[in-house]
mmCIF file of C-alpha atoms in Angstrom:
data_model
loop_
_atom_site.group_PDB
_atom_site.id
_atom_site.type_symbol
_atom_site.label_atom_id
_atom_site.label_comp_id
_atom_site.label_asym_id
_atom_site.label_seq_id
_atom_site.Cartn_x
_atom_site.Cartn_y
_atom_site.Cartn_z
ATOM 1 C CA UNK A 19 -115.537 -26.383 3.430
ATOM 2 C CA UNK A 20 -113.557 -29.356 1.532
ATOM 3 C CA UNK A 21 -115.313 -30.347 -1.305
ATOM 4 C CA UNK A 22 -115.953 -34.492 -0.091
ATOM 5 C CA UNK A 23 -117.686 -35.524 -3.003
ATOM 6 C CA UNK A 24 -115.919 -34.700 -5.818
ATOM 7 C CA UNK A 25 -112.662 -36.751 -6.875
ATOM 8 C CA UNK A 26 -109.812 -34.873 -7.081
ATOM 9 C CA UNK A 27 -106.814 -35.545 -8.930
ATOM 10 C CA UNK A 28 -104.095 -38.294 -7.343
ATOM 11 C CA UNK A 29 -100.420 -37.371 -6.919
ATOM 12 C CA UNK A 30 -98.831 -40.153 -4.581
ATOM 13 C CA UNK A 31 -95.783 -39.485 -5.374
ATOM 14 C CA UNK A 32 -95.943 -35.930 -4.055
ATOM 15 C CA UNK A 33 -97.251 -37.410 -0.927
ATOM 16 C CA UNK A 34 -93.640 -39.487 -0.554
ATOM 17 C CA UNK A 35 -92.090 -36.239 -2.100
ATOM 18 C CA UNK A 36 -93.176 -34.044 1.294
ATOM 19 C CA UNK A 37 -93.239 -36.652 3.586
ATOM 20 C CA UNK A 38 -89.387 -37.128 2.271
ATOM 21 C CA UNK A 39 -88.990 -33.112 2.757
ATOM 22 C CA UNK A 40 -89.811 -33.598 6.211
ATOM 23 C CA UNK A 41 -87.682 -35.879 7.595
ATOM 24 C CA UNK A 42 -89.524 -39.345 6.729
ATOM 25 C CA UNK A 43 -87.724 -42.745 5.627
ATOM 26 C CA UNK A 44 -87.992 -44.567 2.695
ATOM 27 C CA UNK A 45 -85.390 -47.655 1.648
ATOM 28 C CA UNK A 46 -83.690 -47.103 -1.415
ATOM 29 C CA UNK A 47 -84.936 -50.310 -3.095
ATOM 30 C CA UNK A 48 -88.861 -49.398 -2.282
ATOM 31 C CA UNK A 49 -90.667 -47.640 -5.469
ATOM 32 C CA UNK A 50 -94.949 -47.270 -5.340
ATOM 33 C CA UNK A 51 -97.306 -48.525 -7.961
ATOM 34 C CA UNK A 52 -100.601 -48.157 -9.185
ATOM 35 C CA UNK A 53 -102.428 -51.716 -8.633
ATOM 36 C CA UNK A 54 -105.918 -50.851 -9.347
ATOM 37 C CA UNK A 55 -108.290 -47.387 -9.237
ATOM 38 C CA UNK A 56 -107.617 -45.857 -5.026
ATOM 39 C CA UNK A 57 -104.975 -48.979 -4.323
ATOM 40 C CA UNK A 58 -101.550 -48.378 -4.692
ATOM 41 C CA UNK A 59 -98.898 -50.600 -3.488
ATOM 42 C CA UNK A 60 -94.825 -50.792 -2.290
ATOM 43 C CA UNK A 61 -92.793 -52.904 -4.732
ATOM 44 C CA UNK A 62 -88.974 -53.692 -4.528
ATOM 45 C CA UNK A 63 -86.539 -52.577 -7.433
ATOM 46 C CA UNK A 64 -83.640 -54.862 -5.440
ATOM 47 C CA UNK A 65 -83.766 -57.662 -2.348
ATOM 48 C CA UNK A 66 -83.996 -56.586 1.170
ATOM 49 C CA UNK A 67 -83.002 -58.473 3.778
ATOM 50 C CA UNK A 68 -84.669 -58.883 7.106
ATOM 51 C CA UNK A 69 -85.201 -56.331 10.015
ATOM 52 C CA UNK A 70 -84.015 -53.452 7.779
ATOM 53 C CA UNK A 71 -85.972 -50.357 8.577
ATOM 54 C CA UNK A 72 -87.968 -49.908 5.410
ATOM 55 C CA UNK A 73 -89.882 -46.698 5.872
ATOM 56 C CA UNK A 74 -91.379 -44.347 8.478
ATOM 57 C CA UNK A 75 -92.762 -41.124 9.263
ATOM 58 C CA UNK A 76 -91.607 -38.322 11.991
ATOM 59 C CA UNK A 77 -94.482 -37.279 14.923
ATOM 60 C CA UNK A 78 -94.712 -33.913 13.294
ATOM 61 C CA UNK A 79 -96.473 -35.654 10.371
ATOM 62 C CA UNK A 80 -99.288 -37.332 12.286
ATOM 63 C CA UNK A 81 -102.740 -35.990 11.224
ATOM 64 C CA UNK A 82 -104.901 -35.973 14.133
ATOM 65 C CA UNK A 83 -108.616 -35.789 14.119
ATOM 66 C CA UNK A 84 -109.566 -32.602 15.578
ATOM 67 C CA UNK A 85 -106.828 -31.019 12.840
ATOM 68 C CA UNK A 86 -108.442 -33.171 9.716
ATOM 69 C CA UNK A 87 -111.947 -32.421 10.875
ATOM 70 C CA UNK A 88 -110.844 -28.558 10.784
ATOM 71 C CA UNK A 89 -109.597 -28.621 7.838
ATOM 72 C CA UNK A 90 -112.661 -30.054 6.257
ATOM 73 C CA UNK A 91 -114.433 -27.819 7.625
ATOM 74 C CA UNK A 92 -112.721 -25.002 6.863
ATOM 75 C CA UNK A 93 -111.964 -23.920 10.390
ATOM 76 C CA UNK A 94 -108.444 -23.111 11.763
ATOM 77 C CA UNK A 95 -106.139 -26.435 12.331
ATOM 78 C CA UNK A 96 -102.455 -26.849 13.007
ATOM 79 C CA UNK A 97 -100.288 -28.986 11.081
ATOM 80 C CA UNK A 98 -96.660 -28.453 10.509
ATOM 81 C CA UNK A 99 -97.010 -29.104 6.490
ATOM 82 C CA UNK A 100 -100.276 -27.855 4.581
ATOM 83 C CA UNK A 101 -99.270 -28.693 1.134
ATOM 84 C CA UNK A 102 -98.578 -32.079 1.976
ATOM 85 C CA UNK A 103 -102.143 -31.708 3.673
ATOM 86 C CA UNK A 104 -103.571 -30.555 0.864
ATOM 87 C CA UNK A 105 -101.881 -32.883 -1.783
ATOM 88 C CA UNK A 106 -102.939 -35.994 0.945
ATOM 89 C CA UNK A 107 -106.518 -35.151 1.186
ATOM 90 C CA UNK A 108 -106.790 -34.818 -2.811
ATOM 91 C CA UNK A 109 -105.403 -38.152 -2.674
ATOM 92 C CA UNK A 110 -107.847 -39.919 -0.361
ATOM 93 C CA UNK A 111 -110.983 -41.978 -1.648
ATOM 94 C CA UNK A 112 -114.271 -39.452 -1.301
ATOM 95 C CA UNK A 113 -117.787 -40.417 0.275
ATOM 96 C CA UNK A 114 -118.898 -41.401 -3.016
ATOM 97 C CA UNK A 115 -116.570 -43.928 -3.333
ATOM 98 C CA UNK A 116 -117.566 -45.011 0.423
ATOM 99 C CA UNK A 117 -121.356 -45.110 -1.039
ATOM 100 C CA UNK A 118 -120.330 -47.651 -3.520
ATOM 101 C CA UNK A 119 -117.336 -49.877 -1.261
ATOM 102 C CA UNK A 120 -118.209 -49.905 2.103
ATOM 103 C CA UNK A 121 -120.479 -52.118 4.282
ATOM 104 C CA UNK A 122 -122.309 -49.422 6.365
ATOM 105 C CA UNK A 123 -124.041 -48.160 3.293
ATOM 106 C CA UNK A 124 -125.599 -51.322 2.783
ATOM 107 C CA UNK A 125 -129.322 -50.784 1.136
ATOM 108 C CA UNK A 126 -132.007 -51.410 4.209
ATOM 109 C CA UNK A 127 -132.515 -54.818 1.886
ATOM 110 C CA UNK A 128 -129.436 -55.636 2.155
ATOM 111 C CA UNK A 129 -129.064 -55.065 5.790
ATOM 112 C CA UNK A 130 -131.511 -57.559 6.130
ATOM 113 C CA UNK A 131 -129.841 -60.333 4.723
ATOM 114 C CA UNK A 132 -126.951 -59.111 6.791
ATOM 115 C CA UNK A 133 -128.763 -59.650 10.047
ATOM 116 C CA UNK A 134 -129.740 -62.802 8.878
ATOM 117 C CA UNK A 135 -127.035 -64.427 9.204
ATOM 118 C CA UNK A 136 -126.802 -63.874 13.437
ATOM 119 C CA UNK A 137 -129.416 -65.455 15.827
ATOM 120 C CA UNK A 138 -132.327 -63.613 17.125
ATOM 121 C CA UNK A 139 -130.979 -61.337 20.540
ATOM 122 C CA UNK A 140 -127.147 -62.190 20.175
ATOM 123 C CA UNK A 141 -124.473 -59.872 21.143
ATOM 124 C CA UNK A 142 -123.119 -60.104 17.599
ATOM 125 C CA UNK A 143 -126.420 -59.498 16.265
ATOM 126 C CA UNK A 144 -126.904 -56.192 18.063
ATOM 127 C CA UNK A 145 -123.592 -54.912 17.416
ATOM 128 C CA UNK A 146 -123.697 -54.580 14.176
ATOM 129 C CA UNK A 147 -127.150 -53.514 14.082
ATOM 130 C CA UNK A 148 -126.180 -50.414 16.656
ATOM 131 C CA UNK A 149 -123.134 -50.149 14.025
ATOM 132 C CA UNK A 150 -125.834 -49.172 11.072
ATOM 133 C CA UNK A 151 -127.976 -47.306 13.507
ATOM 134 C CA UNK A 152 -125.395 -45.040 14.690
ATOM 135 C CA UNK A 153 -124.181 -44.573 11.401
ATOM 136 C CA UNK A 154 -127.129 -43.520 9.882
ATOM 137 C CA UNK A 155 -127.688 -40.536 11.931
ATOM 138 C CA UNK A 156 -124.505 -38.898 11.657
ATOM 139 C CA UNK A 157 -124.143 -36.192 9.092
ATOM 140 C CA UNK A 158 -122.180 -36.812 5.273
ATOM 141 C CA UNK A 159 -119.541 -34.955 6.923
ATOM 142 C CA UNK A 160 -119.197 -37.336 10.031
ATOM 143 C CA UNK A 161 -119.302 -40.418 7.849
ATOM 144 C CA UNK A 162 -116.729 -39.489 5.779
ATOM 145 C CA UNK A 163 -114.339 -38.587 9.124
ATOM 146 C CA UNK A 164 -115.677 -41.653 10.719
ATOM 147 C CA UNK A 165 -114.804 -44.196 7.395
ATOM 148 C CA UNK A 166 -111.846 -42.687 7.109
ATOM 149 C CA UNK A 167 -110.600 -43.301 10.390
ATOM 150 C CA UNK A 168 -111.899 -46.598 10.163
ATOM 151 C CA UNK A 169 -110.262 -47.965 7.208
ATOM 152 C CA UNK A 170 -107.211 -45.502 7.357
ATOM 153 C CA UNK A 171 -105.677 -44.563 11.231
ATOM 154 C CA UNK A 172 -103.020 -46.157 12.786
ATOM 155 C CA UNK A 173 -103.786 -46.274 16.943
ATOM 156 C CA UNK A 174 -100.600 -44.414 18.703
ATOM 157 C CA UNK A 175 -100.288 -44.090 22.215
ATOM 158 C CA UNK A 176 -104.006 -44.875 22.384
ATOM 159 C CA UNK A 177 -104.998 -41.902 19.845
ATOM 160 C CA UNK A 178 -105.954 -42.479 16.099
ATOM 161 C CA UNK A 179 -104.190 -40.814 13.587
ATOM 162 C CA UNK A 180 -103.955 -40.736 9.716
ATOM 163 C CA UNK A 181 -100.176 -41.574 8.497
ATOM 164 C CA UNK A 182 -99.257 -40.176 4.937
ATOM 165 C CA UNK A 183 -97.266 -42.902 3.393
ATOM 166 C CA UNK A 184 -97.191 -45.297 5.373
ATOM 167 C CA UNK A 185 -100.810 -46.119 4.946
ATOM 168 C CA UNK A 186 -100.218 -46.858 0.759
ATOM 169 C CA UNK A 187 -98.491 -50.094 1.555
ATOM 170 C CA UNK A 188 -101.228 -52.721 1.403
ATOM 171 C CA UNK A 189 -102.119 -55.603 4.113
ATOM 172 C CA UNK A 190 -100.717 -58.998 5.075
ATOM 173 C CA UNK A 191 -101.834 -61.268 8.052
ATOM 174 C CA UNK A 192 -98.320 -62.746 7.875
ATOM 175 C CA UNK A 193 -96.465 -59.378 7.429
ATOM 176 C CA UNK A 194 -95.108 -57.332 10.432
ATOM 177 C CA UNK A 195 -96.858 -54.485 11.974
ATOM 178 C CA UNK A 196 -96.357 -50.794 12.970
ATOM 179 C CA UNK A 197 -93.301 -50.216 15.379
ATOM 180 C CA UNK A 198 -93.982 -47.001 17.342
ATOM 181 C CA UNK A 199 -90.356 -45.273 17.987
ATOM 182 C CA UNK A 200 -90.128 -42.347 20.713
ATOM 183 C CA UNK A 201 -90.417 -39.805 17.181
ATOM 184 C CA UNK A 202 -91.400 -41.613 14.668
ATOM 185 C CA UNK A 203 -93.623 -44.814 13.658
ATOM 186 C CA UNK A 204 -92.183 -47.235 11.369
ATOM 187 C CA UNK A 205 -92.112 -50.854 9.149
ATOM 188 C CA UNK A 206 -89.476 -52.935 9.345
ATOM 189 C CA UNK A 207 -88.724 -56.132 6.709
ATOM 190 C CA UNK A 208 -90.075 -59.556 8.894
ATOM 191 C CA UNK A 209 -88.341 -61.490 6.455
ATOM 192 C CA UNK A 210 -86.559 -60.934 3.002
ATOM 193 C CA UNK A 211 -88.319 -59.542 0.556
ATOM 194 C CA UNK A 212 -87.088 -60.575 -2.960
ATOM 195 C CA UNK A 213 -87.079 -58.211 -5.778
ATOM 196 C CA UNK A 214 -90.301 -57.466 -7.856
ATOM 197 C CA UNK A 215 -92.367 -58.176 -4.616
ATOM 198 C CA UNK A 216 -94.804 -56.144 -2.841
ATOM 199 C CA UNK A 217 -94.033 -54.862 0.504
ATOM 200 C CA UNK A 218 -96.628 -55.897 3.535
ATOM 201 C CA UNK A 219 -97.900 -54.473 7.040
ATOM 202 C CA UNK A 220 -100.352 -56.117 8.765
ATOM 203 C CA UNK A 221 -102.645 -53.705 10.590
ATOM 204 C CA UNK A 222 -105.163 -54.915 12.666
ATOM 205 C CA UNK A 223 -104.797 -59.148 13.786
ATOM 206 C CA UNK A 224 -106.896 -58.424 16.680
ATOM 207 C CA UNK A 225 -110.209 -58.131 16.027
ATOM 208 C CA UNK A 226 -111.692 -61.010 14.193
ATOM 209 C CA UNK A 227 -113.098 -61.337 10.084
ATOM 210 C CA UNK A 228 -116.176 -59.519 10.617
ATOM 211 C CA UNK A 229 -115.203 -56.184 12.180
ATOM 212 C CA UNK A 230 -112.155 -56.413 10.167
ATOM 213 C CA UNK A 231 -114.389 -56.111 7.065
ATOM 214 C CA UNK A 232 -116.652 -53.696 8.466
ATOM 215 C CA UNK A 233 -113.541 -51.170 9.078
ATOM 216 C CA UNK A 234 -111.302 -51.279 6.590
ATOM 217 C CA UNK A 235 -114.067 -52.576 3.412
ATOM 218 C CA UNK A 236 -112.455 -55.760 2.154
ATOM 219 C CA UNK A 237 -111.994 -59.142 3.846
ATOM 220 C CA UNK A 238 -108.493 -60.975 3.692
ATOM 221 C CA UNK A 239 -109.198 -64.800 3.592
ATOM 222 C CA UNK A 240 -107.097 -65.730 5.763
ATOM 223 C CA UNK A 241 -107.226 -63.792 8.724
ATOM 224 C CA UNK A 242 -107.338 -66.149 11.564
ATOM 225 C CA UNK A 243 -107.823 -63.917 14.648
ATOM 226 C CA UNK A 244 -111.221 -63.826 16.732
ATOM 227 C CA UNK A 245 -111.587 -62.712 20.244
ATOM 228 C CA UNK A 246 -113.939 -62.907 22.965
ATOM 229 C CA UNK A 247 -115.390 -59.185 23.236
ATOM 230 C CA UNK A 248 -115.509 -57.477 26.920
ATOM 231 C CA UNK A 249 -117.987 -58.439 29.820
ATOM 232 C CA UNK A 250 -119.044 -61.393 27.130
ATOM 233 C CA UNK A 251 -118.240 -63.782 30.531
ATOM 234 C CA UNK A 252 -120.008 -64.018 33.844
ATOM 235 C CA UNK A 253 -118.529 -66.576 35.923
ATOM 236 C CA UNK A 254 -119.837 -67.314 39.279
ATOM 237 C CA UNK A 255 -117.158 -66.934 41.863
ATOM 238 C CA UNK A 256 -117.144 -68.951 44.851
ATOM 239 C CA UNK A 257 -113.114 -68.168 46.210
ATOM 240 C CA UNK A 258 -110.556 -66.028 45.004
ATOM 241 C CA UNK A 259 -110.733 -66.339 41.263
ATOM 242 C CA UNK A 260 -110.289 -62.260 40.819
ATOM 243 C CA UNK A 261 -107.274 -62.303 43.073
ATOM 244 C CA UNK A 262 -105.957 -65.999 40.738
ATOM 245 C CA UNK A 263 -106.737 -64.553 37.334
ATOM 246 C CA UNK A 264 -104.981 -61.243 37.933
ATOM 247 C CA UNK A 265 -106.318 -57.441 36.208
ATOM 248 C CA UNK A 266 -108.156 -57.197 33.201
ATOM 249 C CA UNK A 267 -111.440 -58.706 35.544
ATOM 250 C CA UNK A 268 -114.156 -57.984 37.294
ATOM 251 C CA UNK A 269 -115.948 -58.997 40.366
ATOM 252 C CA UNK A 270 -119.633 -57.196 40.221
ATOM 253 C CA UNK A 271 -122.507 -57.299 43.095
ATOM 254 C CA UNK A 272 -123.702 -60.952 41.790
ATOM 255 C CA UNK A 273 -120.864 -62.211 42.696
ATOM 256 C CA UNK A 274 -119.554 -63.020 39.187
ATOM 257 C CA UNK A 275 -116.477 -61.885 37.690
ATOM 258 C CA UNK A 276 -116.461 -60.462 34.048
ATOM 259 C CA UNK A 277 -113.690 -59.955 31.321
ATOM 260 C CA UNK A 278 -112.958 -55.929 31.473
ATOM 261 C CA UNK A 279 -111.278 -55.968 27.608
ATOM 262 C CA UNK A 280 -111.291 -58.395 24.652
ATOM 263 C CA UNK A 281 -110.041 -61.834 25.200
ATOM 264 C CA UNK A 282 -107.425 -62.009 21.747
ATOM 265 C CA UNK A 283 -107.187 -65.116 20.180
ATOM 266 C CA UNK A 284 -104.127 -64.215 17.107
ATOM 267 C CA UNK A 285 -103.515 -66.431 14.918
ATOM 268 C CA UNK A 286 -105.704 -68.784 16.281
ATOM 269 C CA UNK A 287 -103.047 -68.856 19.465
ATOM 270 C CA UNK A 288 -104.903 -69.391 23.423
ATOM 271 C CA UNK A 289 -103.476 -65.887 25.370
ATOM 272 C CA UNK A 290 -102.383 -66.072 28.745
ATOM 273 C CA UNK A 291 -105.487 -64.754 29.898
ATOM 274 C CA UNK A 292 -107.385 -67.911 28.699
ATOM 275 C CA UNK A 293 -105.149 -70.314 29.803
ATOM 276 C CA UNK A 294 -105.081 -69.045 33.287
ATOM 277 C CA UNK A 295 -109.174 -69.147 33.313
ATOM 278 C CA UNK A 296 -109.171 -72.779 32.141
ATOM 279 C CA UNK A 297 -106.673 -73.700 35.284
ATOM 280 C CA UNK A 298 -108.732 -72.021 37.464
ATOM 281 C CA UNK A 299 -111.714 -74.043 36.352
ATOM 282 C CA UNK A 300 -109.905 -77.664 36.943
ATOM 283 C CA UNK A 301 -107.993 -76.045 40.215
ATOM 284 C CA UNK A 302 -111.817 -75.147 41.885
ATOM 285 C CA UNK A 303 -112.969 -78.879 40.734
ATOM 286 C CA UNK A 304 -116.006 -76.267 39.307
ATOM 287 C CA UNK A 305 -117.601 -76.850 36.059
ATOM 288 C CA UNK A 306 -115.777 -76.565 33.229
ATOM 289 C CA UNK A 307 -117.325 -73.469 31.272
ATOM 290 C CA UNK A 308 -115.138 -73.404 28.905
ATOM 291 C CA UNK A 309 -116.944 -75.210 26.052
ATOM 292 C CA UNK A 310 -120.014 -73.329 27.229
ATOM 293 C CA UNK A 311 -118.143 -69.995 26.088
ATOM 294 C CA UNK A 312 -117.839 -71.031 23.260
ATOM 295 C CA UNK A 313 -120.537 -72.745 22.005
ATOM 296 C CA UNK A 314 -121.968 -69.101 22.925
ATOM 297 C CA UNK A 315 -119.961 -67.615 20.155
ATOM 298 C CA UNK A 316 -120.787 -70.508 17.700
ATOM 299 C CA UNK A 317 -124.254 -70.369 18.320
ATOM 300 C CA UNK A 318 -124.280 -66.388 17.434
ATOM 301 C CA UNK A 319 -124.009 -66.795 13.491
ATOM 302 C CA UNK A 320 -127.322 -68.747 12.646
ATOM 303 C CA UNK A 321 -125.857 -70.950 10.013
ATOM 304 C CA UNK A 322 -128.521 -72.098 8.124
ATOM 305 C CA UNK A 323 -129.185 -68.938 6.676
ATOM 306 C CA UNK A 324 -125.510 -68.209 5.873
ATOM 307 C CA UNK A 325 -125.182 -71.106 4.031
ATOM 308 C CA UNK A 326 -128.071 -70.514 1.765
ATOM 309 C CA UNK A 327 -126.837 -67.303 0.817
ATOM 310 C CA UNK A 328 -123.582 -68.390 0.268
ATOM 311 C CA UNK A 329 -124.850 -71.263 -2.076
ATOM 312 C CA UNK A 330 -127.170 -69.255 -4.107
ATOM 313 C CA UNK A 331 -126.984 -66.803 -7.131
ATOM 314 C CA UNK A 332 -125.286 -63.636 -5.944
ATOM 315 C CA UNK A 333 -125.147 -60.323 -7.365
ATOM 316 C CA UNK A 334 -123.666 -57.843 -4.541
ATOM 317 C CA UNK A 335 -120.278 -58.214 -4.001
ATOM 318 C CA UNK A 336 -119.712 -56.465 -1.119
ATOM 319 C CA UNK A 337 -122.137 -59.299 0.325
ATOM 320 C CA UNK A 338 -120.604 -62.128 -0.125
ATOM 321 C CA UNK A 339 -117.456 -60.731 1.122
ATOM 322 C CA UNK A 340 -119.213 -60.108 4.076
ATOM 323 C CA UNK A 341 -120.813 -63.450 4.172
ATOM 324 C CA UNK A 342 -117.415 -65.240 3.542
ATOM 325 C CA UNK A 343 -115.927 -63.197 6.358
ATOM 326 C CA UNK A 344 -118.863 -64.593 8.789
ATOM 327 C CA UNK A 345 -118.183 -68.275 7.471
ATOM 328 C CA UNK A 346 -114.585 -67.204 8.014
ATOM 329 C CA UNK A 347 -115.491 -66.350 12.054
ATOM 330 C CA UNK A 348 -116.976 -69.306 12.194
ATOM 331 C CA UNK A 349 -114.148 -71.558 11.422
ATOM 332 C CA UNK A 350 -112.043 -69.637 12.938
ATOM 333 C CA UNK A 351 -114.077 -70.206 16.963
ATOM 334 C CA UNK A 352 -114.444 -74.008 15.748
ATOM 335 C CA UNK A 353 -110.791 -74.758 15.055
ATOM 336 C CA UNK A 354 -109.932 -72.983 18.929
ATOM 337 C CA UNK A 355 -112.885 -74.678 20.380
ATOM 338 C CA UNK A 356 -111.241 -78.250 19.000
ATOM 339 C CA UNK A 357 -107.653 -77.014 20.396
ATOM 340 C CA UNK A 358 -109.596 -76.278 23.614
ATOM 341 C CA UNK A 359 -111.081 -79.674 23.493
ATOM 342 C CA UNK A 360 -107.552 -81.506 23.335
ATOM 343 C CA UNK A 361 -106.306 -79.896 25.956
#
């Protein structure tokens, strides 16, 4: 079995090396450095202008789960490269450094505090409790897989993967993300990049500041994305609101119709989706439920409490990131509830 405690020594620049070997991209101008201990970052030796390809990785690289949780094991897996594999999983940040950086360790004190800052039987609330239940009964093993693939994978074709490379270049709300080719997955330059600066990918805008955090272990201030999570609405129907508001709902034996996925809200943008519900409201002449929605989200984070941690002496770190990235949810449903408001 992989040794997953131990740190082992770093060699990035093998990883671009292989990754190179086997058919991977990499723009000429693009060079990695060390930032701080486990963060690395893309840097530019010359300008690049926009929409130039600046690195990606063939299909044949793609480390799936079943083939990294073999390895670890010790089992057989199949991957077209081992050295790289083995040069990549030296590289990556072990479970002790999890222990010490990441939110689902949390002491049970601290956990406390964490719940604190949701009201009493709230969806939010519950969540995230279930999300430190769960965790704590898998097996050292299983967290480290789990954290990994949390903080690390890139989602194609609905399956998560680990990309060598690509995932060293650091995030960026504003950046662009991921383009997924027929054989590879790539980054292209969303604007020019002058030389000196860092290179940026955005990788997740959908969620919202709080499961951000939770998954990948840091919280980017401004991340202004928050959605409305799955079967979170029961509407009564009276007509044919299913039929109006198209797929993606559901009409159950109560006669109410539900949202079957997360309702997006990037960049602080009202989707489609949305839009099409609050028609529907003023088309039936019914009541308008859309301030109702979200004074339901609002009302999740119990405030009060937030705000005392926030203003008092505070020694964990990882804490009052997590704290700030509440406070940033919360602004973040206020500022779309006020858009909502003027429409």
């Amino acid at each position: 079995m992989y040794d997953i405690y131990s740190e082992k020594e770093q060699d990035p620049e093998k990883i671009i090396y292989l990754c190179l070997k086997n058919n991977s991209h990499l723009h000429k101008s693009l060079f990695l450095k060390k930032i701080s201990n486990h963060n690395f970052g893309f840097f530019l030796k010359e300008k690049i202008e926009k929409k130039i390809k600046v690195m990606g990785i063939p299909k044949k690289l793609f480390i799936p789960k079943e083939a990294f949780t073999n390895y670890l094991l010790g089992k057989k897996f199949d991957y077209v490269d081992k050295e790289l594999l083995d040069t990549y999983m030296d590289f990556l940040p072990k479970l002790n450094y999890f222990k010490d950086n990441h939110f689902l360790f949390f002491s049970e004190n601290d956990k406390k505090i964490v719940l604190s800052f949701f009201n009493e039987g709230t969806p939010l609330k519950n969540k995230i409790k279930r999300s430190f239940d769960q965790f704590d009964l898998l097996s050292d093993y299983e967290k480290y897989i789990d954290l990994l693939f949390k903080s690390r994978s890139f989602t194609v074709d609905n399956e998560k993967y680990l990309l060598p490379m690509l995932d060293l270049v650091n995030f960026e709300y504003t950046s662009g993300g991921p383009l997924i080719g027929k054989e590879d997955v790539f980054f292209k330059s969303n604007r020019i990049f002058d030389k000196n600066e860092e290179f940026f990918q955005k990788y997740n805008t959908k969620t919202n500041p709080i499961f951000f955090f939770i998954n990948y272990g840091f919280f980017p201030e401004k991340y202004f994305s928050c959605f409305i999570p799955k079967n979170f609405l029961l509407i009564p129907s009276f007509k044919n609101e299913k039929e109006y508001l198209g797929n993606g709902w559901t009409l159950n034996n109560q006669n109410k119709i539900t949202n079957e996925n997360n309702i997006v809200f990037e960049n602080l943008n009202i989707p489609e989706e949305f839009i099409k519900l609050m028609d529907m409201f003023k088309i039936n002449s019914k009541k308008n439920y859309t301030k109702e929605i979200f004074n339901l989200l609002i009302n999740e984070i119990n405030l009060s409490n937030l705000n005392k941690y926030l203003e008092s002496e505070k020694k964990n770190h990882l804490l009052i990131m997590f704290a700030k990235s509440v406070n940033q949810h919360h602004r973040n449903i206020l500022q779309i509830f006020n858009k909502i408001d003027q429409i």
